[in-house]
mmCIF file of C-alpha atoms and ligand atoms in Angstrom:
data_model
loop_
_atom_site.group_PDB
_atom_site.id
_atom_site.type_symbol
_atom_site.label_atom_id
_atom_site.label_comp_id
_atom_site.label_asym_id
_atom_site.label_seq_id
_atom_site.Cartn_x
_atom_site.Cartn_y
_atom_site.Cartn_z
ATOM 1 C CA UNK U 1 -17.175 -22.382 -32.045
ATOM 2 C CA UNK U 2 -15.516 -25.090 -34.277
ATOM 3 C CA UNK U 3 -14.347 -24.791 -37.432
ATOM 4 C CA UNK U 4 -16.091 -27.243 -40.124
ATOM 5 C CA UNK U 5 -14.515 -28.027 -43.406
ATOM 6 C CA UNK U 6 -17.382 -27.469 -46.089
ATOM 7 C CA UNK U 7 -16.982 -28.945 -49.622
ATOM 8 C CA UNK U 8 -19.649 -28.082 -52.447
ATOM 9 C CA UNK U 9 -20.399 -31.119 -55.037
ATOM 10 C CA UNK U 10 -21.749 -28.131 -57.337
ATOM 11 C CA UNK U 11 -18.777 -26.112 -57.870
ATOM 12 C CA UNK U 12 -16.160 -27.983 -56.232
ATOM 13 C CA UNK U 13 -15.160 -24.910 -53.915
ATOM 14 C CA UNK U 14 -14.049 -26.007 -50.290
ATOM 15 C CA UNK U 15 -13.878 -23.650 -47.793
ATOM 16 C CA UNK U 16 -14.176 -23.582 -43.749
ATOM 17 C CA UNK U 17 -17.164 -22.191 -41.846
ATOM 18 C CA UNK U 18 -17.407 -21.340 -37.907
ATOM 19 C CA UNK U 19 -20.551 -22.728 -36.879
ATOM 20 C CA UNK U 20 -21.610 -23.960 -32.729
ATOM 21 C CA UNK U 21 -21.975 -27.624 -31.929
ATOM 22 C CA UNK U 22 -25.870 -27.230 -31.791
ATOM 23 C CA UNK U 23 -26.029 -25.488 -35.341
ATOM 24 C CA UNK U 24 -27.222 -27.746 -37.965
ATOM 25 C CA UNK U 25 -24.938 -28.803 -40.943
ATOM 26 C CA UNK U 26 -25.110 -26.459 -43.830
ATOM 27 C CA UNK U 27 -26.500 -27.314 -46.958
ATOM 28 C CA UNK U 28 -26.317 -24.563 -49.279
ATOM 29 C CA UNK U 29 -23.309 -23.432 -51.183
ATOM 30 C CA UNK U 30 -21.593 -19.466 -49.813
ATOM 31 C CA UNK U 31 -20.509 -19.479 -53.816
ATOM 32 C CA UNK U 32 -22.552 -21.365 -56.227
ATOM 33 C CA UNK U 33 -25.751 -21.223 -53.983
ATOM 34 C CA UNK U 34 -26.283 -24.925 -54.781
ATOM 35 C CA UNK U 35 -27.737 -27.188 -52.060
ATOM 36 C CA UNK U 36 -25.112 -29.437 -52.323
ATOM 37 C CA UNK U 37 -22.889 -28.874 -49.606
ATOM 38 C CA UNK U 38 -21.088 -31.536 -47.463
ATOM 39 C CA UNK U 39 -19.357 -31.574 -44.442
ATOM 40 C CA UNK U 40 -15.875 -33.441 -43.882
ATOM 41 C CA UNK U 41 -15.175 -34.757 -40.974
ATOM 42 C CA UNK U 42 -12.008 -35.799 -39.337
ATOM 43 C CA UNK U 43 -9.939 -33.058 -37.071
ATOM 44 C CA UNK U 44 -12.943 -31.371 -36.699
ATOM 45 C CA UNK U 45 -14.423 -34.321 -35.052
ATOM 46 C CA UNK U 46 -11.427 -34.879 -32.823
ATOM 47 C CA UNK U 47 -11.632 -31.401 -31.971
ATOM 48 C CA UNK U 48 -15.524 -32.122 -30.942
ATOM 49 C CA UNK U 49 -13.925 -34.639 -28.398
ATOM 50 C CA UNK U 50 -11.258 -32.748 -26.830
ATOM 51 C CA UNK U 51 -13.670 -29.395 -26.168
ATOM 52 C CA UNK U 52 -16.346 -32.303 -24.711
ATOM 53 C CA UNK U 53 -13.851 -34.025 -22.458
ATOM 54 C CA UNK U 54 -12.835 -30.673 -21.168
ATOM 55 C CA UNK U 55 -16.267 -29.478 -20.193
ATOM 56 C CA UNK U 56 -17.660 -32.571 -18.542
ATOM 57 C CA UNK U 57 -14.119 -33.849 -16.435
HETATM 58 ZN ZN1 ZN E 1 -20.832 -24.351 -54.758
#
């Protein structure tokens, strides 16, 4: 599981969600309900790397 850092265009709320590498990105809002989620990236996405390199080495 990997923590992704969620922030709603809608109602401005930003909040993290536990999703798996193979679940898509979510859209909709937990709060507002608006479809206007997006996800940040950053040290999530280093995170991504490190759990890779340690599964395939
Ligand atoms: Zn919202």
């Amino acid at each position: 599981m990997i923590t992704y850092n969620y922030k709603c265009q809608s109602c401005d709320k930003q909040y993290d969600v536990k999703q798996r590498i193979t679940e898509d990105p979510l859209t909709k809002c937990e709060y507002c309900g608006a479809k206007r989620l997006i996800r940040n990236i950053g040290v999530n996405e280093f995170y991504f790397c490190k759990v890779r390199r340690h599964r395939y080495m």
